[in-house]
Coordinates of C-alpha atoms and ligand atoms in Angstrom, one line a residue:
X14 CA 0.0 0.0 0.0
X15 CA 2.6 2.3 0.8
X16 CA 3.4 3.3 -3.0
X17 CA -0.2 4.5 -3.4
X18 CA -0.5 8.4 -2.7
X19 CA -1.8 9.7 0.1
X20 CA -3.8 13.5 1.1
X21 CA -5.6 13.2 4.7
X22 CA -7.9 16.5 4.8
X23 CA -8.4 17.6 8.8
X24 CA -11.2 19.4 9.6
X25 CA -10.6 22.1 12.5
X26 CA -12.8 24.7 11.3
X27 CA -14.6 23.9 14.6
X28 CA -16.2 27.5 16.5
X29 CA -15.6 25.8 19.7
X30 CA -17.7 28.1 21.8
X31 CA -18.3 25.6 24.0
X32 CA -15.1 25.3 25.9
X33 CA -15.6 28.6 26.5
X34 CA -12.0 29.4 25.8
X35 CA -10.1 32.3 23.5
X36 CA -8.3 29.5 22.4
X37 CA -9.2 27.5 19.1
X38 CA -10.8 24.0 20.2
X39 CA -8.7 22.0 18.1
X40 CA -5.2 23.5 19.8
X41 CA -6.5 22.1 23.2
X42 CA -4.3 19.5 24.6
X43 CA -4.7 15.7 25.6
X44 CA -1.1 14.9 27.2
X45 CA 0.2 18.0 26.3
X46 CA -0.2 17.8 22.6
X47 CA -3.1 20.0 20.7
X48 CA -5.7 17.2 19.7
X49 CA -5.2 18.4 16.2
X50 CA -1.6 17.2 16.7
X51 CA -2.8 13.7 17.3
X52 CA -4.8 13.7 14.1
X53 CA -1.8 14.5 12.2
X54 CA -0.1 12.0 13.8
X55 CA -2.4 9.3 13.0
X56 CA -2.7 10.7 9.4
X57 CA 0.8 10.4 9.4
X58 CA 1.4 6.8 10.9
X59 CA -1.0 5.4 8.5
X60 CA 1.2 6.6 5.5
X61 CA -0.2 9.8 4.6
X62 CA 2.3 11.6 2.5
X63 CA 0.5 15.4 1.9
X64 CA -1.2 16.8 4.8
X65 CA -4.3 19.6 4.4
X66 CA -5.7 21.5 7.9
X67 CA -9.0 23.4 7.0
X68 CA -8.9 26.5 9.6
X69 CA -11.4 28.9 10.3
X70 CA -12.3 30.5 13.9
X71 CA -9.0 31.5 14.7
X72 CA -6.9 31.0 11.7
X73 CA -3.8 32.8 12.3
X74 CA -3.5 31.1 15.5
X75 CA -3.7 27.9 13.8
X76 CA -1.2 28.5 11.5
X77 CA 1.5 29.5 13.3
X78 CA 0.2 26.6 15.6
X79 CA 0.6 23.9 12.9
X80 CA 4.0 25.4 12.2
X81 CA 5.5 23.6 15.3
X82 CA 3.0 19.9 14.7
X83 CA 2.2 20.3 11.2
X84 CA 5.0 22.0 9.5
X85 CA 4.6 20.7 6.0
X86 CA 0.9 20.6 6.1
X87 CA -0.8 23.3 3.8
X88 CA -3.9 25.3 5.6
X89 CA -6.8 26.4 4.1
X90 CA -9.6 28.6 5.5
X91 CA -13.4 28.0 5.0
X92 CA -14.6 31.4 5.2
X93 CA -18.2 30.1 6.3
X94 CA -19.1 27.3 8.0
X95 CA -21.4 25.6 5.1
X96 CA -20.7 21.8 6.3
X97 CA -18.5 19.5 6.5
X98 CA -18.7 18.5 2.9
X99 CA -17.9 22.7 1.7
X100 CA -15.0 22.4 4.5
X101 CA -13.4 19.4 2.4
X102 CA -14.2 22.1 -0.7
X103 CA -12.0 24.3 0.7
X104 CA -9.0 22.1 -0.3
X105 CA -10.1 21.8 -3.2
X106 CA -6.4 22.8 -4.7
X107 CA -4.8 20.2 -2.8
X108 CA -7.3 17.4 -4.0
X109 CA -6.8 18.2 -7.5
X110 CA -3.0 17.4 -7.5
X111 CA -4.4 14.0 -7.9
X112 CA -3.3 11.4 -5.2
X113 CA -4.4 7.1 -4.8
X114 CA -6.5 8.5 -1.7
X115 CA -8.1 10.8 0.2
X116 CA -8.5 10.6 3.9
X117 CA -10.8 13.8 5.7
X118 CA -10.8 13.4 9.5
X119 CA -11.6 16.0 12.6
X120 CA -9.4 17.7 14.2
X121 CA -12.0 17.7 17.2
X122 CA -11.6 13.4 17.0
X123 CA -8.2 12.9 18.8
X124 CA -8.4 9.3 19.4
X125 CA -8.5 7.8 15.9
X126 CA -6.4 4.9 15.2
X127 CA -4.0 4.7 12.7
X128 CA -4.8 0.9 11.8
X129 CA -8.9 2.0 11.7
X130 CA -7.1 4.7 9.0
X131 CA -5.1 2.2 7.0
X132 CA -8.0 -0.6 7.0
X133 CA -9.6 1.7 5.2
X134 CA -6.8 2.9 2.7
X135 CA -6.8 -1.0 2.3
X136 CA -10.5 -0.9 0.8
X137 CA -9.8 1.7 -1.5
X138 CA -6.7 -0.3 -2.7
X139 CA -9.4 -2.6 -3.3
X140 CA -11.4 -0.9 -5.6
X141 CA -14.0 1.0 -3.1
X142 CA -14.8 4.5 -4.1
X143 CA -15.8 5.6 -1.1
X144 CA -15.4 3.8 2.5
X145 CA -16.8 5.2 5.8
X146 CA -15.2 4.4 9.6
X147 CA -18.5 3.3 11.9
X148 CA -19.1 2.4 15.5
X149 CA -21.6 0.5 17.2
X150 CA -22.8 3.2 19.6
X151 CA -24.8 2.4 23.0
X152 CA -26.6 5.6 22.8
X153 CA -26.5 7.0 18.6
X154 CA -28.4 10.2 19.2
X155 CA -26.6 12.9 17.5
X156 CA -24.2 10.7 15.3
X157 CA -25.2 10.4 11.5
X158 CA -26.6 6.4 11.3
X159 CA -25.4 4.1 8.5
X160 CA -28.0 2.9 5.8
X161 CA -27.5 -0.5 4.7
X162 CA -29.3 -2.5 2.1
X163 CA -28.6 -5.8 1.6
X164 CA -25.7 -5.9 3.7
X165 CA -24.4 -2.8 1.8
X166 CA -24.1 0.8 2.3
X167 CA -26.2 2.6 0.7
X168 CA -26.4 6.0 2.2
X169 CA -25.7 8.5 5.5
X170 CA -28.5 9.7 7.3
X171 CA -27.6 12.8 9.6
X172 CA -29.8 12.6 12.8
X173 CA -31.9 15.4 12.1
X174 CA -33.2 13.7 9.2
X175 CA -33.9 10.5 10.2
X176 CA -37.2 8.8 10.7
X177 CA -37.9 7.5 13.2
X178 CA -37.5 3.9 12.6
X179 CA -33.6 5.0 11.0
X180 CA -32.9 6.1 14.4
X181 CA -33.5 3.1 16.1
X182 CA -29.8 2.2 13.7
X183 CA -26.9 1.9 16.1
X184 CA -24.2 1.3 13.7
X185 CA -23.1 5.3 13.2
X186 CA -20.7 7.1 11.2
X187 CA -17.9 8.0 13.5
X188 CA -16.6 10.6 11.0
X189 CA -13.6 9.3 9.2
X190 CA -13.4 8.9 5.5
X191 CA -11.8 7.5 2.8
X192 CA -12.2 8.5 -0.8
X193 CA -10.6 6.8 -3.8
X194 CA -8.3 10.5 -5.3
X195 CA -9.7 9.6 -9.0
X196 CA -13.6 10.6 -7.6
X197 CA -13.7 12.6 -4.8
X198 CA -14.0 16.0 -6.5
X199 CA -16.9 14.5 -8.5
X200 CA -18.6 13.4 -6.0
X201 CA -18.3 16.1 -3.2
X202 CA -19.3 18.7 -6.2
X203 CA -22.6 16.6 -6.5
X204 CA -23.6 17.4 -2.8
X205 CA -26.5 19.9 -1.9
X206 CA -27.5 21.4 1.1
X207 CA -31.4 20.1 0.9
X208 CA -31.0 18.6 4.4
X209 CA -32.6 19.5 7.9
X210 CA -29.4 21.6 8.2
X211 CA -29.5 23.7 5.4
X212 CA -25.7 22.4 5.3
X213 CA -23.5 20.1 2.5
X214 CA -22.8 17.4 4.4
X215 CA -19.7 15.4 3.3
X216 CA -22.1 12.2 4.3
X217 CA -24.2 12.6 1.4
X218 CA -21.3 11.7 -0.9
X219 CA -22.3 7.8 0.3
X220 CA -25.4 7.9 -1.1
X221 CA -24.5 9.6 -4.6
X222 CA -21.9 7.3 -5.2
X223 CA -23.9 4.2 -4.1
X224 CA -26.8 5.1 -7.1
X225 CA -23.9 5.8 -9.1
X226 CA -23.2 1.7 -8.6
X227 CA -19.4 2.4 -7.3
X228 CA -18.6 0.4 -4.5
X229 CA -18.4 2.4 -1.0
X230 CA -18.1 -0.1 2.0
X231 CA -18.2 0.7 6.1
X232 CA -15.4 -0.9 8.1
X233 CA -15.5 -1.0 11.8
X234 CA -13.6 0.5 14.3
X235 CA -13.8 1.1 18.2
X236 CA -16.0 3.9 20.0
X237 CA -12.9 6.0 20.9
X238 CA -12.2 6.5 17.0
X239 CA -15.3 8.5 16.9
X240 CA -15.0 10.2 20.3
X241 CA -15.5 14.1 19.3
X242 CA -14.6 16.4 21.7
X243 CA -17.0 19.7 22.5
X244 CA -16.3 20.3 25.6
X245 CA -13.8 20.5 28.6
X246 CA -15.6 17.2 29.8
X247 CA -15.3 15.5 27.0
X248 CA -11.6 16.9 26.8
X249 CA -10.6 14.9 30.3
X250 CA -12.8 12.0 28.8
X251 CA -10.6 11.6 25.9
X252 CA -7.6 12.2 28.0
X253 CA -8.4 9.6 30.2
X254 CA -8.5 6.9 27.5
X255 CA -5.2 8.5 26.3
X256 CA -3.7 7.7 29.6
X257 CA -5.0 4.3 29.9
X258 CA -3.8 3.5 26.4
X259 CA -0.1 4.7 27.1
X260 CA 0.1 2.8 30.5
X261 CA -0.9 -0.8 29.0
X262 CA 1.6 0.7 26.3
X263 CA 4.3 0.9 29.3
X264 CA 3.8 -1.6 31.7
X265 CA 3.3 -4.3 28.3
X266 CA 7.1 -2.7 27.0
X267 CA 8.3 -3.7 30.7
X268 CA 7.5 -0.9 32.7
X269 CA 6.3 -1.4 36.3
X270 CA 3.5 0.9 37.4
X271 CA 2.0 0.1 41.0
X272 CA -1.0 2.2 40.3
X273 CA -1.3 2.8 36.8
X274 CA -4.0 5.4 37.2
X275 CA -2.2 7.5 38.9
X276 CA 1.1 8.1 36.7
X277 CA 0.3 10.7 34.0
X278 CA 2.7 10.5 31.1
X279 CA 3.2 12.9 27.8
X280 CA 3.0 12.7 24.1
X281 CA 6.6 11.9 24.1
X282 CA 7.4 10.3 27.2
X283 CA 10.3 7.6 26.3
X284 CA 10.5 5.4 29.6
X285 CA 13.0 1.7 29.4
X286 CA 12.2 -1.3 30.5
X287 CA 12.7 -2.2 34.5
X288 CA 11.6 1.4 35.6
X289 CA 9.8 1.4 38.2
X290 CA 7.2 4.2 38.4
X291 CA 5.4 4.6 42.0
X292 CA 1.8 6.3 42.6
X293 CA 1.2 9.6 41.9
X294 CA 3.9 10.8 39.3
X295 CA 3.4 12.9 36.5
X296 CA 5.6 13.6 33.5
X297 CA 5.1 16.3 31.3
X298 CA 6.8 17.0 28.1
X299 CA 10.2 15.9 27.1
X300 CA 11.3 13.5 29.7
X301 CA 13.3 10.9 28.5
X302 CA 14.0 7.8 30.8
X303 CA 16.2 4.6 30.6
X304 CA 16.4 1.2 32.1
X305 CA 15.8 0.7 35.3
X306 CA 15.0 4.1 37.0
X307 CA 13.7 4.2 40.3
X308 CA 11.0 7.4 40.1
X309 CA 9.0 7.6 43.7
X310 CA 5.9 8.6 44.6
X311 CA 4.6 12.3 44.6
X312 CA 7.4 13.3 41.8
X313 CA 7.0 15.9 39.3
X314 CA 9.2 15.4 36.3
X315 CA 9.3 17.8 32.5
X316 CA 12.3 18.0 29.9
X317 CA 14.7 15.8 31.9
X318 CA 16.9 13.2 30.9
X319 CA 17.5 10.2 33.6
X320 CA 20.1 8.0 32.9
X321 CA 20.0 4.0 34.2
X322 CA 20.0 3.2 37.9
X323 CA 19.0 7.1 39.0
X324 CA 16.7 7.2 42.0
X325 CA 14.4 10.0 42.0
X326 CA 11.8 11.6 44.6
X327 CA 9.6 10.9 46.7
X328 CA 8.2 14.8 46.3
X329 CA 11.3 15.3 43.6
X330 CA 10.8 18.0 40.9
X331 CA 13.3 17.6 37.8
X332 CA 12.6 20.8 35.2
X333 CA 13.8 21.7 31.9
X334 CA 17.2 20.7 31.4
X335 CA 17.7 18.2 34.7
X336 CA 20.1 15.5 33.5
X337 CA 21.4 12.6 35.2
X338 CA 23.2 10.6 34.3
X339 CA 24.1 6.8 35.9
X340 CA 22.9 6.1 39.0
X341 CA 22.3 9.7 40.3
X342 CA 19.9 10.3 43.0
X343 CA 17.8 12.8 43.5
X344 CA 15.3 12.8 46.7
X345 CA 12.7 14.6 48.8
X346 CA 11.9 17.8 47.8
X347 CA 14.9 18.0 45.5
X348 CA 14.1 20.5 42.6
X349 CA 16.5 20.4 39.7
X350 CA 16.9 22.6 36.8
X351 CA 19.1 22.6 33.6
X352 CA 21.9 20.9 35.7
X353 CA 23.9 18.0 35.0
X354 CA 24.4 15.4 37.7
X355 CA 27.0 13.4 36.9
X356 CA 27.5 9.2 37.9
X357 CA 26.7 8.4 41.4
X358 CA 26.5 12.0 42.8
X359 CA 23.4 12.4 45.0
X360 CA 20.9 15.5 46.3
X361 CA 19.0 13.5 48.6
X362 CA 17.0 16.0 50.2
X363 CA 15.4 19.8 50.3
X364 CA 17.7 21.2 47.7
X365 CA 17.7 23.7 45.0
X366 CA 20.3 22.7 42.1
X367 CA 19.7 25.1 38.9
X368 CA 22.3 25.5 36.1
X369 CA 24.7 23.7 37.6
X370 CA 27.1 20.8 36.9
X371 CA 27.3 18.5 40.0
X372 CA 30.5 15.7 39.7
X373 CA 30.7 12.5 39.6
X374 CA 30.1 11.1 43.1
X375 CA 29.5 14.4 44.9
X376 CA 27.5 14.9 48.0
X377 CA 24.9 17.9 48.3
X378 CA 24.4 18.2 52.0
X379 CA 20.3 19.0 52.8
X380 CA 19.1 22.5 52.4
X381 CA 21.9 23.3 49.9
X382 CA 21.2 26.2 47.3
X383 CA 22.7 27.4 44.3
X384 CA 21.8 30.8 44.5
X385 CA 21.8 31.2 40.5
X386 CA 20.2 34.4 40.0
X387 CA 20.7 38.0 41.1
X388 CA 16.9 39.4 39.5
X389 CA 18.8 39.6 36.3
X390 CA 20.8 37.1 35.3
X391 CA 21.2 33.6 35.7
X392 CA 24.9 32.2 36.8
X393 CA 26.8 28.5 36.5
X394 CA 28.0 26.5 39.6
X395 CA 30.2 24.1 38.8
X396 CA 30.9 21.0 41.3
X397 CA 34.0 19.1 41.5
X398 CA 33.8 15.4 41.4
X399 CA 33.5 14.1 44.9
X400 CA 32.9 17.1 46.6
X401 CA 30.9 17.1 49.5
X402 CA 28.6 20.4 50.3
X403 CA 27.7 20.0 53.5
X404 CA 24.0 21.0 54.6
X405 CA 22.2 24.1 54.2
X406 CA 24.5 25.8 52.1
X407 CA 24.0 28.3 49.9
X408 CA 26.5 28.6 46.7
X409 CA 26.4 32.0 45.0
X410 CA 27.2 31.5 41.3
X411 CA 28.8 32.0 39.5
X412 CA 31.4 29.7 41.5
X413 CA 33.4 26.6 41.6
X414 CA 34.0 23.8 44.1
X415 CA 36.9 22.0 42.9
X416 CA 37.6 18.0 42.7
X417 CA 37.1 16.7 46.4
X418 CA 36.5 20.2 48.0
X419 CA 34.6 20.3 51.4
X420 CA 32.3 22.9 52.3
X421 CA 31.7 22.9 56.1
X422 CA 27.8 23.0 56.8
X423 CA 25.8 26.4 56.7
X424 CA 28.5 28.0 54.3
X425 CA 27.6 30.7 52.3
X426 CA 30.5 30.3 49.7
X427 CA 31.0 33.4 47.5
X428 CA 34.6 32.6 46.0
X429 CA 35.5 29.7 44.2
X430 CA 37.2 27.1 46.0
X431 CA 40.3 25.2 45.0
X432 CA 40.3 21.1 44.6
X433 CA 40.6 19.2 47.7
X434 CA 39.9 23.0 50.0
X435 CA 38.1 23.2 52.9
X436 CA 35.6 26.0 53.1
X437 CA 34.0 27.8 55.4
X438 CA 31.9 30.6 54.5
X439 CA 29.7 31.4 58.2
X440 CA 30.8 33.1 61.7
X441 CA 32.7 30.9 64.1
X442 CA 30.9 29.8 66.9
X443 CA 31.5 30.8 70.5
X444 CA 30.8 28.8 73.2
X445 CA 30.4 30.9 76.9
X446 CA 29.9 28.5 80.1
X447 CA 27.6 29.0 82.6
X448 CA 26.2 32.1 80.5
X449 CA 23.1 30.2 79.4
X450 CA 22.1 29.4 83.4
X451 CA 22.7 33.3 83.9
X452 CA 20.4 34.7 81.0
X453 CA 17.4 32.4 81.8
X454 CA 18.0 34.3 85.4
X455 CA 18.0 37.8 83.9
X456 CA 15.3 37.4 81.8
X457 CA 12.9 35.6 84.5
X458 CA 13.6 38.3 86.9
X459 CA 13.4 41.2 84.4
X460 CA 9.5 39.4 84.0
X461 CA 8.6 38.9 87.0
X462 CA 9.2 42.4 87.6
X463 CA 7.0 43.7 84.6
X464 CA 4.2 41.6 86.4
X465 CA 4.4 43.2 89.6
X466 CA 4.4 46.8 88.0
Ligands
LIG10 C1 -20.5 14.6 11.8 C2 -21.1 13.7 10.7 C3 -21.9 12.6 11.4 C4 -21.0 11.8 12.3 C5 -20.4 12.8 13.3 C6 -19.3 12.0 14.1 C7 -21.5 15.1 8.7 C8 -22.5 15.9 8.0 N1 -21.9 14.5 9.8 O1 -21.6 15.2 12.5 O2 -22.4 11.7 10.4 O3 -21.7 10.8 12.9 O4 -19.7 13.9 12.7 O5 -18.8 12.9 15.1 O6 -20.4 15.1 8.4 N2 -16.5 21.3 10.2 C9 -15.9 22.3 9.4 N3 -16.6 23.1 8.7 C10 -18.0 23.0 8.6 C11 -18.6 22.1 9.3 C12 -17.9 21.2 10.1 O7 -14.7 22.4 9.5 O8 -18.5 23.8 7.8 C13 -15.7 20.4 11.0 C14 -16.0 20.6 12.5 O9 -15.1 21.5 13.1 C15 -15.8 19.3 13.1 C16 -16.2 18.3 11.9 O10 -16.1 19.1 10.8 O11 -14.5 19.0 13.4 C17 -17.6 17.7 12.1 O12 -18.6 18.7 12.2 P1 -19.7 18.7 13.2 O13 -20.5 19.9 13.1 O14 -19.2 18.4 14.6 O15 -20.6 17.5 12.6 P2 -21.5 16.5 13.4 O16 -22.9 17.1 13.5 O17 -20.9 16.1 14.7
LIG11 MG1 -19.3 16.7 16.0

């Protein structure tokens, strides 16, 4: 199949007034990716070569959108919202280069399989003119039902213009099509807008090829490749089954999740095999684990990179730029940012560690901080391997600690400090006997006399 040509046509013309947003619906996000990104990406894993977004509501915003998702996909706008059959129209450029087939999808559908897309390539490869994605829905109200006759498809009917024995069908049209290149302009020019609607309804194409005696055929596919998304309930819904999909996804590729339904994981999440992934940990974009990573409960990870071996959290935040390499640990509310910590060095607990390179097998005592901005800029601390930063430190970048340096505890070290130097960087301590015994004297005395006057 894969030498036959390819256009898929998305549909994100969508007003979307009912997320109640002043963003365009179809740029919402299910794990952290627009929905219409996910369409693309289906399109895209089921072979589509040539890629066509119809925009409307918010069209500039889509475009410079799709730049970053879509980047060689050519948008057109549908100036008014005539139906979904006009919306296809508005591509008509694009259709008219001539390709094997033509795929049209939502951009308001996220969850559409890529092997629902190529079965249906596969019927066109096998003569069909036109072949529609349905469902078996529990409840069809609202979807467009699927007219058979003798076990063939013979016509779309859109709710609104069924009777009211049609609507008692449950086998719906969940809103993905494929159309052989050689008629689709044809056809979708033969499409009026007589219809409870007043609209041209890419459906009707079905039923003007079927008296037309080509062959259009339904295929099946699961409810979620039909699950359209209108609202910010529907948004979570579709979310929800995102999530679910990706865990199976992990836990089958070797992952161990203790409760699955509590790790949240991103479009692009890459996690290896013997990582173990404790309750309540959520990754957002750009994290990129390998084999057998400890991540703990209650951690918050985005954009870092964790090497084999590395321990992370309980309560650990890793940000933008966090890399660690072999068995690094990072613990209890640790936060790291666009630092490098090298083999074996650890930051076990209520730290701060932004640009910064920590060395191999260094010790960051609790409570240290590198203090990395002034309100203006952001400076570099750079720790030797084996150091040892002893607790509640603050490091005031930019600065070095060399190889083996020692920072006695509650340091605030301003200068850089040499390999294998000890460091400290607070007032020395004095120690007065019998002057603790005294004071308590003073001070009761001084109150009882307050309470007398
Ligand atoms: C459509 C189908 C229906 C199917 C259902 C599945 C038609 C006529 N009906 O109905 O058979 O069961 O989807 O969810 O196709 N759009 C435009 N421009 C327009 C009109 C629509 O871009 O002028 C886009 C919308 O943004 C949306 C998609 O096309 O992404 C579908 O339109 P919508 O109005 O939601 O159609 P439904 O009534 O849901
Ligand atoms: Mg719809």
């Amino acid at each position: 199949m894969s030498q036959r040509s390819c256009l898929s046509i998305i549909l994100a013309a969508g007003e979307g007034t009912r997320m109640k947003s002043a963003v365009p619906k179809v740029l919402h996000t299910i794990a952290g990716l627009p929905m219409v990104a996910h369409v693309v990406k289906a399109a895209e894993a089921a072979g589509s070569s040539e890629l066509a977004l119809v925009i409307g509501h918010g069209a500039d915003e889509m475009r410079k959108a799709a730049l970053k998702f879509a980047p060689k996909a050519e948008a057109f706008v549908q100036e008014k919202r005539l139906g979904t059959a006009h919306a296809v129209l508005a591509a008509r450029a694009a259709i008219s280069k001539g390709y094997d087939d033509i795929l049209v999808m939502f951009g308001d559908t996220p969850l559409i399989d890529p092997e629902a897309l190529a079965a249906a390539r596969l019927k066109l490869a096998e003569r069909a003119a036109v072949v529609v994605v349905g469902f078996r829905a529990e409840n069809p109200s609202g979807y467009g039902r699927l007219i058979e006759k003798a076990g063939k498809l013979v016509a779309i009917r859109e709710e609104k213009d069924c009777s009211d024995e049609e609507k008692k069908i449950t086998f719906c049209n969940g809103g993905l099509m494929a159309v052989a290149g050689r008629h689709a302009l044809k056809l979708l020019d033969q499409v009026g807008s007589k219809n409870a609607k007043g609209e041209y309804y890419l459906t009707d194409i079905v039923e003007i090829a079927a008296a037309q005696g080509l062959d259009v055929v339904a295929t099946e596919a699961s409810f979620e490749n039909a699950l359209g998304i209108n609202n910010r309930a529907e948004l979570a819904q579709a979310e929800g089954i995102w999530q679910q999909r990706r865990r199976r996804e992990a836990m089958l590729s070797g992952v161990t999740l203790i409760a699955p339904e509590t790790v949240f994981f991103s479009h692009d999440t890459e996690i290896g095999a013997d990582t173990v992934v404790e309750p309540n940990v959520w990754f957002g974009p750009g994290v990129k684990i390998a084999t057998g990573a400890k991540i703990h409960a209650f951690s918050h990870i985005e954009g870092a990179t964790i090497a084999s071996n590395c321990d992370v959290g309980p309560f650990a935040r890793l940000r933008p730029g966090a890399d660690l390499r072999t068995k690094a640990k990072v613990g209890n509310f640790c936060e790291v940012k666009q630092a490098i910590v090298e083999e074996g060095a650890k930051v076990n607990h209520l730290t701060y560690i932004g640009d910064a390179r920590i060395g191999a097998g260094a010790n960051i005592g609790a409570g240290t901080i590198t203090c990395n901005y002034d309100g203006y800029s952001k400076f570099f601390t750079d720790i030797g391997e084996g150091a040892f930063i002893g607790s509640n430190s603050s490091l005031v970048a930019p600065v070095s600690i060399g190889k083996g340096g020692y920072i006695a505890s509650g340091s605030v070290i301003t200068e850089s400090v040499p390999d294998d130097a000890l460091a400290f960087g607070r007032a020395r301590q004095r120690t007065l006997p019998g002057k603790g015994k005294e004071l308590r004297e003073r001070f009761s005395q001084a109150a009882a006399a307050r309470k007398k006057g």
